[in-house]
PDB file of C-alpha atoms in Angstrom:
ATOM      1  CA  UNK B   3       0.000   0.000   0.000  1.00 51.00           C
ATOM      2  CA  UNK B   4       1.832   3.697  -1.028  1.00 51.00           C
ATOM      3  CA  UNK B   5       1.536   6.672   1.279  1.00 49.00           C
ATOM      4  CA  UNK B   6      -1.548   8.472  -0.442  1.00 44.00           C
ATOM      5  CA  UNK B   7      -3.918   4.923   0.039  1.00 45.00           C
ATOM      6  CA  UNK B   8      -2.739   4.488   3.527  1.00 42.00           C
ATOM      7  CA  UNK B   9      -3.483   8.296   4.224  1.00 40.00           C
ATOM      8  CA  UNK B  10      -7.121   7.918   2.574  1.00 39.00           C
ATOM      9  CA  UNK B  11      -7.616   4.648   4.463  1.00 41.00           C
ATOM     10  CA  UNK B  12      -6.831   6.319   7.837  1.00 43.00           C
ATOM     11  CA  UNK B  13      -9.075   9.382   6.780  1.00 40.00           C
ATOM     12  CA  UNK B  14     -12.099   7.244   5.766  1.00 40.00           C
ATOM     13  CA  UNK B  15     -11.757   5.348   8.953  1.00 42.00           C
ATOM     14  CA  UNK B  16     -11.197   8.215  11.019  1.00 42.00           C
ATOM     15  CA  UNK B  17     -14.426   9.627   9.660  1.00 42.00           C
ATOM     16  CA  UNK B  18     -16.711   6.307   9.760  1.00 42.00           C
ATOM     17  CA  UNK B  19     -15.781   5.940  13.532  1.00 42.00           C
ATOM     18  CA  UNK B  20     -17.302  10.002  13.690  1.00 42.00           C
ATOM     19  CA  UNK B  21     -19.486   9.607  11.754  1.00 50.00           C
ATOM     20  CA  UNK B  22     -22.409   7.781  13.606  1.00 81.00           C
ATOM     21  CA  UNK B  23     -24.791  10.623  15.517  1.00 92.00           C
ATOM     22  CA  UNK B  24     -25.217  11.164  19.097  1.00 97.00           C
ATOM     23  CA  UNK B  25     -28.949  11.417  18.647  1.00 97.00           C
ATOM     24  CA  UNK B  26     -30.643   8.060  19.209  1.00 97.00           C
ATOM     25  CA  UNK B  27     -32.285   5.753  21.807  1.00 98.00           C
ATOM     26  CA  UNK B  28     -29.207   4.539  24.265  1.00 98.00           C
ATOM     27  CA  UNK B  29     -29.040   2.356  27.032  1.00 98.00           C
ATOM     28  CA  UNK B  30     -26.069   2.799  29.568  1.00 97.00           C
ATOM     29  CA  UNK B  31     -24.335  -0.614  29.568  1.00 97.00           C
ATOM     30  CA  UNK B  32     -21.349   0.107  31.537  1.00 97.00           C
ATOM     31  CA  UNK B  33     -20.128   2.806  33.748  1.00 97.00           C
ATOM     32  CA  UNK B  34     -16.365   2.805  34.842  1.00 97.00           C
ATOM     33  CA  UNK B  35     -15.066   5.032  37.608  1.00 96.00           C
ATOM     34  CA  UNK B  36     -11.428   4.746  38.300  1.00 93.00           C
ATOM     35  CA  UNK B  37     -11.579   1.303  37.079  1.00 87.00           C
ATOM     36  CA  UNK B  38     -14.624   0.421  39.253  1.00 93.00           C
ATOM     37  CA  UNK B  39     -17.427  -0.836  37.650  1.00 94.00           C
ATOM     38  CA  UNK B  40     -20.518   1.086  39.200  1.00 94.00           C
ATOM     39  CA  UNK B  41     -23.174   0.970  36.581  1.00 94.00           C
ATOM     40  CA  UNK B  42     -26.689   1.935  37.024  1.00 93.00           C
ATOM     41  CA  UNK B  43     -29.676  -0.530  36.918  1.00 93.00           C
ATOM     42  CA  UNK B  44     -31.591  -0.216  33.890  1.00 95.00           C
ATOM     43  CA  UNK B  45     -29.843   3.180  32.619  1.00 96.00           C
ATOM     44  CA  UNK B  46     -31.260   4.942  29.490  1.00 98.00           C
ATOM     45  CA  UNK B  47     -31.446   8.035  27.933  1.00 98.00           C
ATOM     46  CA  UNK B  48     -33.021   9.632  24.834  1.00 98.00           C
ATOM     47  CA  UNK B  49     -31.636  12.076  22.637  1.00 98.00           C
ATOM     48  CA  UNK B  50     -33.524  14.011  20.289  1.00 98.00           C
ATOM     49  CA  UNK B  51     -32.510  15.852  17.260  1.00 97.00           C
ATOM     50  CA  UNK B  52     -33.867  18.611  18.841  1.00 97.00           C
ATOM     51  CA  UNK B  53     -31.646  19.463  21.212  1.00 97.00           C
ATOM     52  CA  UNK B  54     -33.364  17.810  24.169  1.00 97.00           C
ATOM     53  CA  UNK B  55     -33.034  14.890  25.818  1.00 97.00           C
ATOM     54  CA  UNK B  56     -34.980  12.459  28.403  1.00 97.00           C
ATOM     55  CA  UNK B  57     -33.320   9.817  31.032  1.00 96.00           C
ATOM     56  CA  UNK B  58     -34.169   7.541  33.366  1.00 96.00           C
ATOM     57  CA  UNK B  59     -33.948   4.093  34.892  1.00 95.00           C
ATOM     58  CA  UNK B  60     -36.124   1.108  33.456  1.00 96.00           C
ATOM     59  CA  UNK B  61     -39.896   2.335  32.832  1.00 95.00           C
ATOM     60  CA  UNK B  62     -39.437   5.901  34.897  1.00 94.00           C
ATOM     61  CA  UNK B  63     -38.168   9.260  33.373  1.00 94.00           C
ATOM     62  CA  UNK B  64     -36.336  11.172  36.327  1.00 92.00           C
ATOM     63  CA  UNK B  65     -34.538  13.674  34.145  1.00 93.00           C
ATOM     64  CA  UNK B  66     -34.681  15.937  31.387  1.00 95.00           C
ATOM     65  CA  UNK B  67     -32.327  18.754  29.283  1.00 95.00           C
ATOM     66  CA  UNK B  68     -30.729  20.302  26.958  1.00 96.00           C
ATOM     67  CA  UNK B  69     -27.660  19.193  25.035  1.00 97.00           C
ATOM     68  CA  UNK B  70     -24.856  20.607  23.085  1.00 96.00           C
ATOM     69  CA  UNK B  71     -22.005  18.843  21.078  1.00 96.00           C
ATOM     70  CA  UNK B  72     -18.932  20.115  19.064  1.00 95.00           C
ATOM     71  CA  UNK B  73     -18.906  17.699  16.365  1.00 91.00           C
ATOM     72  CA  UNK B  74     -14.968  19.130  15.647  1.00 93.00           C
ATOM     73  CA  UNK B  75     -13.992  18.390  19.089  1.00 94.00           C
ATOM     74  CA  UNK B  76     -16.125  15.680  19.824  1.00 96.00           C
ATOM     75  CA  UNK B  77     -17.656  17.085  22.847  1.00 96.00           C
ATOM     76  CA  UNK B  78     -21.173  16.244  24.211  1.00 97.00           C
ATOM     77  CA  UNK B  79     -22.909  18.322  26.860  1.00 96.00           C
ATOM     78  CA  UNK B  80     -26.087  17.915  28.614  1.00 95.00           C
ATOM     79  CA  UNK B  81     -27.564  20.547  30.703  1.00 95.00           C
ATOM     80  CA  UNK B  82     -30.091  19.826  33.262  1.00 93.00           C
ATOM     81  CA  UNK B  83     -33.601  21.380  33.093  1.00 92.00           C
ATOM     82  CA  UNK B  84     -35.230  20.060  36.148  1.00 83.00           C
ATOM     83  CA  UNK B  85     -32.251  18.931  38.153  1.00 79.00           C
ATOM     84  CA  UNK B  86     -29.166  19.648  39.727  1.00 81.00           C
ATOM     85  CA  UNK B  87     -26.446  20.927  37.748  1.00 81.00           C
ATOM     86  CA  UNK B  88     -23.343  18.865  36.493  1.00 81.00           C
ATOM     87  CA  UNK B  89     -20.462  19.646  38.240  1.00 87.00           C
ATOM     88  CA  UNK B  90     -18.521  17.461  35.888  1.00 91.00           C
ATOM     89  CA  UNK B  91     -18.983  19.407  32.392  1.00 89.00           C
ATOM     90  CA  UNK B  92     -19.885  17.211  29.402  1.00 94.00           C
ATOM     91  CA  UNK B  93     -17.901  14.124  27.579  1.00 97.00           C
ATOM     92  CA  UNK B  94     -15.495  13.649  25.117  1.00 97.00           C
ATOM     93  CA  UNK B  95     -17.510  11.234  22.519  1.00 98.00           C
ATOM     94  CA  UNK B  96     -16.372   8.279  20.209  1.00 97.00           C
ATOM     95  CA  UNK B  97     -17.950   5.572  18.803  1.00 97.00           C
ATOM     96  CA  UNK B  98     -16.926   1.422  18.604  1.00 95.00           C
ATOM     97  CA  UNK B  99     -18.881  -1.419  16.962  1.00 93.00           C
ATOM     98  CA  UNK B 100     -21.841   0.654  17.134  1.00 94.00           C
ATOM     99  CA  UNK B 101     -22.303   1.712  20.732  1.00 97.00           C
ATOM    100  CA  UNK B 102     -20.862   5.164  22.065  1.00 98.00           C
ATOM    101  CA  UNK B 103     -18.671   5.711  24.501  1.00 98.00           C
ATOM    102  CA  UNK B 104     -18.293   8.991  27.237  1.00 98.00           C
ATOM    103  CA  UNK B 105     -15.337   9.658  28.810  1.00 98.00           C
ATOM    104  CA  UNK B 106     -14.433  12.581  31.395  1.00 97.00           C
ATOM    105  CA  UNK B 107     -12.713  13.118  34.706  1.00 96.00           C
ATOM    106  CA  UNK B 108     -14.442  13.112  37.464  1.00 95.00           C
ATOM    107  CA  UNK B 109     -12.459  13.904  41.049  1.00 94.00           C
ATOM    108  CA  UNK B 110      -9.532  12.927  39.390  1.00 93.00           C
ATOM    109  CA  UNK B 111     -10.453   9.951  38.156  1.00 96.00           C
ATOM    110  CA  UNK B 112     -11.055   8.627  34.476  1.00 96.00           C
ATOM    111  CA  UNK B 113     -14.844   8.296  34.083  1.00 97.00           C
ATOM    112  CA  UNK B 114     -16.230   5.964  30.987  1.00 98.00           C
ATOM    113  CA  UNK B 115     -19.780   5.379  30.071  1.00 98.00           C
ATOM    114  CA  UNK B 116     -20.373   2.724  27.145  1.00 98.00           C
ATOM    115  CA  UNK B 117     -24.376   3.038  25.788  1.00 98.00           C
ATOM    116  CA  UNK B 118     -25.981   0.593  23.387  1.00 98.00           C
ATOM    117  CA  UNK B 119     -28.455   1.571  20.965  1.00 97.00           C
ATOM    118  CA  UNK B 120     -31.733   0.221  22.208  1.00 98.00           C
ATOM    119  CA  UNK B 121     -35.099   0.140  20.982  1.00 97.00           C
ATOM    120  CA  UNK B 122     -37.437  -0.176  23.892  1.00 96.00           C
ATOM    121  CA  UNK B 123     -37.159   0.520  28.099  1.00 96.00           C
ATOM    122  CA  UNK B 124     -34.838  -1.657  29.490  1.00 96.00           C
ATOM    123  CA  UNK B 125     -36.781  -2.855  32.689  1.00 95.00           C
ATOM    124  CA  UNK B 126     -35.324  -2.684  36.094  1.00 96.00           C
ATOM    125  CA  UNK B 127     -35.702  -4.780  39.000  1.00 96.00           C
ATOM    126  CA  UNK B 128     -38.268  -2.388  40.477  1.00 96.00           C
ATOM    127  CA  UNK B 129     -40.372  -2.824  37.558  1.00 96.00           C
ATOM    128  CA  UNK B 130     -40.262  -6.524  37.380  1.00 97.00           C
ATOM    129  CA  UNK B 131     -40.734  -6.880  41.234  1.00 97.00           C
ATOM    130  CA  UNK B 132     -44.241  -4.471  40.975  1.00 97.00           C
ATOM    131  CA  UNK B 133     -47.025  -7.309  41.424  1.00 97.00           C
ATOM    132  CA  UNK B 134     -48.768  -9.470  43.592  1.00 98.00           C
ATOM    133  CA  UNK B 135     -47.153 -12.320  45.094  1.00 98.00           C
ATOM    134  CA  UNK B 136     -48.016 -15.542  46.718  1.00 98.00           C
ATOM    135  CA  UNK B 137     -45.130 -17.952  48.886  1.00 98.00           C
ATOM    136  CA  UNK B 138     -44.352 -20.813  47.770  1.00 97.00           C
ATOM    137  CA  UNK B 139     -41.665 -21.671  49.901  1.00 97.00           C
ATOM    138  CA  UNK B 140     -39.716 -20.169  53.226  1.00 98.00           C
ATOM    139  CA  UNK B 141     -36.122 -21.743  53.763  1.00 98.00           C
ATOM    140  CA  UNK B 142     -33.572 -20.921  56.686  1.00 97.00           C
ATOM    141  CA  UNK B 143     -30.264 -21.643  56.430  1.00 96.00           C
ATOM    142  CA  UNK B 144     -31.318 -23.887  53.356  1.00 96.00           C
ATOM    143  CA  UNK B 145     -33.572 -25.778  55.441  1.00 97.00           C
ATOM    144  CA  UNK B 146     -37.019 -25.240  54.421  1.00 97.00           C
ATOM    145  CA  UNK B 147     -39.577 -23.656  57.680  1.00 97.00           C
ATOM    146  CA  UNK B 148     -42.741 -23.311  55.785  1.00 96.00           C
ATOM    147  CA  UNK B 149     -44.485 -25.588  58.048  1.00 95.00           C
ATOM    148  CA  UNK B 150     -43.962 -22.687  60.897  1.00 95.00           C
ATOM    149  CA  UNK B 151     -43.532 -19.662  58.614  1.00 94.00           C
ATOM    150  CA  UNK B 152     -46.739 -20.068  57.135  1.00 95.00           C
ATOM    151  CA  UNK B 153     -48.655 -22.977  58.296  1.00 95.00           C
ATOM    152  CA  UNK B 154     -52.270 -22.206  57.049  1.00 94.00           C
ATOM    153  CA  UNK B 155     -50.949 -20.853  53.770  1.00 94.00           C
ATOM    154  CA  UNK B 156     -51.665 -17.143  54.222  1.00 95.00           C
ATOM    155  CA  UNK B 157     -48.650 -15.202  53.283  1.00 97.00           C
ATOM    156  CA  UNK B 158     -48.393 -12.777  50.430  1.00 98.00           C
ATOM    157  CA  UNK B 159     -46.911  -9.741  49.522  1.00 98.00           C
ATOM    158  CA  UNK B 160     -48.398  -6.970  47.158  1.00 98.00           C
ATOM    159  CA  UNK B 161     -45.635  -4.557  45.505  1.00 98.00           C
ATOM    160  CA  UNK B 162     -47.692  -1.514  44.580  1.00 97.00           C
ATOM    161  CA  UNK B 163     -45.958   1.003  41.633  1.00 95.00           C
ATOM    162  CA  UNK B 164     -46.371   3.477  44.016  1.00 96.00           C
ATOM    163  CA  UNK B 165     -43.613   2.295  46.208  1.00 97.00           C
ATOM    164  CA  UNK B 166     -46.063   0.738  48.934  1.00 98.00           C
ATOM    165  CA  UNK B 167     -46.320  -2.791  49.697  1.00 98.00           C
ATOM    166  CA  UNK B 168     -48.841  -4.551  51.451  1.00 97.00           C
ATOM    167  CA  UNK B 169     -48.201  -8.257  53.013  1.00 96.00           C
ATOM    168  CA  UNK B 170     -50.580 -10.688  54.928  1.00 96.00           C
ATOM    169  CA  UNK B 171     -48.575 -12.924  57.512  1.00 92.00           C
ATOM    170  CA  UNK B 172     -49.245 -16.521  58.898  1.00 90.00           C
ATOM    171  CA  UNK B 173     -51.793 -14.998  61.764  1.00 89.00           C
ATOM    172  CA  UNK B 174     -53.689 -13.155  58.423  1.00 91.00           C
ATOM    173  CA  UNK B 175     -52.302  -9.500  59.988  1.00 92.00           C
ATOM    174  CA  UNK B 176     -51.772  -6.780  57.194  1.00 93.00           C
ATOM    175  CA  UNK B 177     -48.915  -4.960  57.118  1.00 93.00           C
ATOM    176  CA  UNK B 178     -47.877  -1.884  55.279  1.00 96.00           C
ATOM    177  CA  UNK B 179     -45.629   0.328  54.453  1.00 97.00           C
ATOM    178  CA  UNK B 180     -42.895   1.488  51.683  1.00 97.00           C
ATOM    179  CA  UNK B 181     -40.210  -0.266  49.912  1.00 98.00           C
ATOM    180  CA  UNK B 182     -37.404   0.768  47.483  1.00 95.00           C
ATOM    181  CA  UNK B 183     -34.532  -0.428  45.285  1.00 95.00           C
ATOM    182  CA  UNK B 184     -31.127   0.036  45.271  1.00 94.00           C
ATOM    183  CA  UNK B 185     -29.887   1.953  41.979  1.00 88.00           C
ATOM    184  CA  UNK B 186     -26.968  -0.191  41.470  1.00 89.00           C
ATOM    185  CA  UNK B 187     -27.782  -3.665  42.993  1.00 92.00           C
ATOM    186  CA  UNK B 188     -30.667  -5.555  42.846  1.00 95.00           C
ATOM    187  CA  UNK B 189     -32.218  -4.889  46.439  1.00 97.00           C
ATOM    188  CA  UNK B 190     -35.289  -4.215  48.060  1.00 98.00           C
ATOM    189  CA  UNK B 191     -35.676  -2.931  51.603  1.00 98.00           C
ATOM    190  CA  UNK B 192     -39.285  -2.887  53.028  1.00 97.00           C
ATOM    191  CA  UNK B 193     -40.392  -0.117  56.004  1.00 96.00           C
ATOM    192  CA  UNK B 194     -42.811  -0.948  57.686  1.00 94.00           C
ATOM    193  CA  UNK B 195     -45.437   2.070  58.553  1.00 94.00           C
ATOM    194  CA  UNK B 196     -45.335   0.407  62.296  1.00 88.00           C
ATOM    195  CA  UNK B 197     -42.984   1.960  64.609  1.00 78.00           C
ATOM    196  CA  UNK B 198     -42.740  -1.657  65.885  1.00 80.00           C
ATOM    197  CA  UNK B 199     -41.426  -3.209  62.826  1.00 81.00           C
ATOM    198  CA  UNK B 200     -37.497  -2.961  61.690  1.00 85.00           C
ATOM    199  CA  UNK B 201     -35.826  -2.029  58.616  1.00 92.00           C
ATOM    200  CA  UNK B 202     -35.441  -5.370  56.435  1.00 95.00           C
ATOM    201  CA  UNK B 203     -33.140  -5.184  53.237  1.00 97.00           C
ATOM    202  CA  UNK B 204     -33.425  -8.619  50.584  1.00 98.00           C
ATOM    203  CA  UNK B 205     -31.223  -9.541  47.791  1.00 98.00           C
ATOM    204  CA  UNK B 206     -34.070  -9.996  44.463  1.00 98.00           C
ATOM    205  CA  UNK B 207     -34.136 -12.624  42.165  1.00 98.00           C
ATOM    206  CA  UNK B 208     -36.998 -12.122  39.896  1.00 97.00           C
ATOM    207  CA  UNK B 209     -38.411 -13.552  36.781  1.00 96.00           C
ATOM    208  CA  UNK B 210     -41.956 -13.182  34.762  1.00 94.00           C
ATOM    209  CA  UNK B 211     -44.000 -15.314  37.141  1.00 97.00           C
ATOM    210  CA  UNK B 212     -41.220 -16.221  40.387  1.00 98.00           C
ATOM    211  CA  UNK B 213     -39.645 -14.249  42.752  1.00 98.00           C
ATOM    212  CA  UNK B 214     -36.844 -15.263  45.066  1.00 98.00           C
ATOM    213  CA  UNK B 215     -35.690 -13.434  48.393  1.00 98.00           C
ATOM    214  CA  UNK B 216     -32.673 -13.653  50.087  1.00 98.00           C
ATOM    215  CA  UNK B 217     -32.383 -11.823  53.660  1.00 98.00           C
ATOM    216  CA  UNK B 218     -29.296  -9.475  53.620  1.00 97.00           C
ATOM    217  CA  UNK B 219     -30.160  -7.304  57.117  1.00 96.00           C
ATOM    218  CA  UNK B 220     -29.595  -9.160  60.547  1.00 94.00           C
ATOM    219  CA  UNK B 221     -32.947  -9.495  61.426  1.00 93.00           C
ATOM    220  CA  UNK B 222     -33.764 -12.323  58.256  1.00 95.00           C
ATOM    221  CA  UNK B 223     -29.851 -13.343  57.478  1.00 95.00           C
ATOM    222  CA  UNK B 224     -29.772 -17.109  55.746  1.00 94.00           C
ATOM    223  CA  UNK B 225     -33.858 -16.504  55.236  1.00 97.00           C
ATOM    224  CA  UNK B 226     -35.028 -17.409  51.601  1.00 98.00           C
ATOM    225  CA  UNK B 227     -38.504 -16.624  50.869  1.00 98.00           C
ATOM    226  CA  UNK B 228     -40.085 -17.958  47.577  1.00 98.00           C
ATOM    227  CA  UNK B 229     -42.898 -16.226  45.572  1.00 98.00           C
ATOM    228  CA  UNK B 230     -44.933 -16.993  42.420  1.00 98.00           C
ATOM    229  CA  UNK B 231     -47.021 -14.371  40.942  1.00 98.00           C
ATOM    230  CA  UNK B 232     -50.733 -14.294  40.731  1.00 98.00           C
ATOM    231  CA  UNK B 233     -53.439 -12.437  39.410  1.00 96.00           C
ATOM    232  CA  UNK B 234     -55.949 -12.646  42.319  1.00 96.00           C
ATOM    233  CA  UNK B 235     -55.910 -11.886  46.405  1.00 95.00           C
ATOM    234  CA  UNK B 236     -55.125 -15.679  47.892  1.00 92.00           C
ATOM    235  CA  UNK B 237     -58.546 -16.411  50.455  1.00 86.00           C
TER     236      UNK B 237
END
């Protein structure tokens, strides 16, 4: 290959790896801080050709903006409309195998964000855990305790999309009160609206139609509670 074909080669594939737009539907795939991985659950954000832009986590829009970007210097900048300002300024932008990639310093440390083009709302855990749920099974320490945990076959839990839940124990009691999820890990901790009742944090495992729940606080440590999801209130 002479000089003037390796030249145009390195032009045309200097420009093909600019030439893909910011604008598009993106899910955030991968956020590394200083070489810690501490990605959001369910990430996305929306970027319109009109200079504004939408973002939120799985089915809920919690921010929204204006951006900029220098197509010379390959800068992208988002200002917030209904938020706090970034502190951080906006990111230097290039493109690999189809998915774009941020990067900027943050604190002194090297920040990159890889997004994939998507087409729909990623769902998060919160919006897969939203339902009504009926146990199946109640293990501690692998052992199963159903038998005592739930005798007459009363339990259930109701995650509401309003961030209440609603549960029936083994002595048919309701109990109330809110419950939210962890941005980066998939985990639920339920208050209970009764000053009487403690703080409990579980580890989610949840599919379609089962939900698993592993105790992570010290009040239901080795518990395992399992769920399948119905459509009506168990008698």
């Amino acid at each position: 290959m002479n000089k003037t074909s390796f030249l145009l080669l390195m032009l045309f594939l200097t420009s093909a790896a600019y030439a893909q737009s910011v604008t598009g539907f993106w899910e955030i795939k991968e956020v590394q801080v200083g070489g810690r991985l501490m990605t959001p659950v369910a990430r996305w954000t929306r970027i319109n050709e009109d200079g504004s832009y939408q973002s939120g986590n799985g089915w809920q829009q919690n921010s929204e903006g204006t951006w900029k970007y220098d197509s010379n210097s390959h800068f992208f900048i988002p200002e917030e409309t209904n938020g706090i300002k970034e502190p951080y300024g906006g990111f230097h932008v290039s493109f690999k195998e189809g998915n774009m990639i941020w990067q900027r310093e943050e604190d002194g440390m090297p920040v990159t964000v890889t997004l994939v083009p998507i087409r729909k709302l990623p769902k998060s855990t919160a919006d897969k855990i939203v339902g009504l749920w009926d146990l199946n099974d109640a293990l501690q320490n692998g052992i199963s305790i159903k038998s005592d945990f739930d005798p007459e076959d009363k339990y259930y839990i109701f995650i509401r999309w309003d961030r209440v839940y609603a549960e029936r124990t083994k002595d048919g009691k309701r109990v109330t009160g809110y419950w939210y999820i962890n941005a980066h890990r998939p985990e639920i901790t339920l208050m209970s609206y009764s000053a009487d009742e403690n703080l409990e944090s579980w580890q989610v495992e949840v599919t379609n139609d089962k939900l698993r729940l592993t105790g992570i606080s010290d009040s239901n440590k080795n518990k395992e509670l399992f769920f399948q999801r119905v459509n009506e209130f168990p008698n």
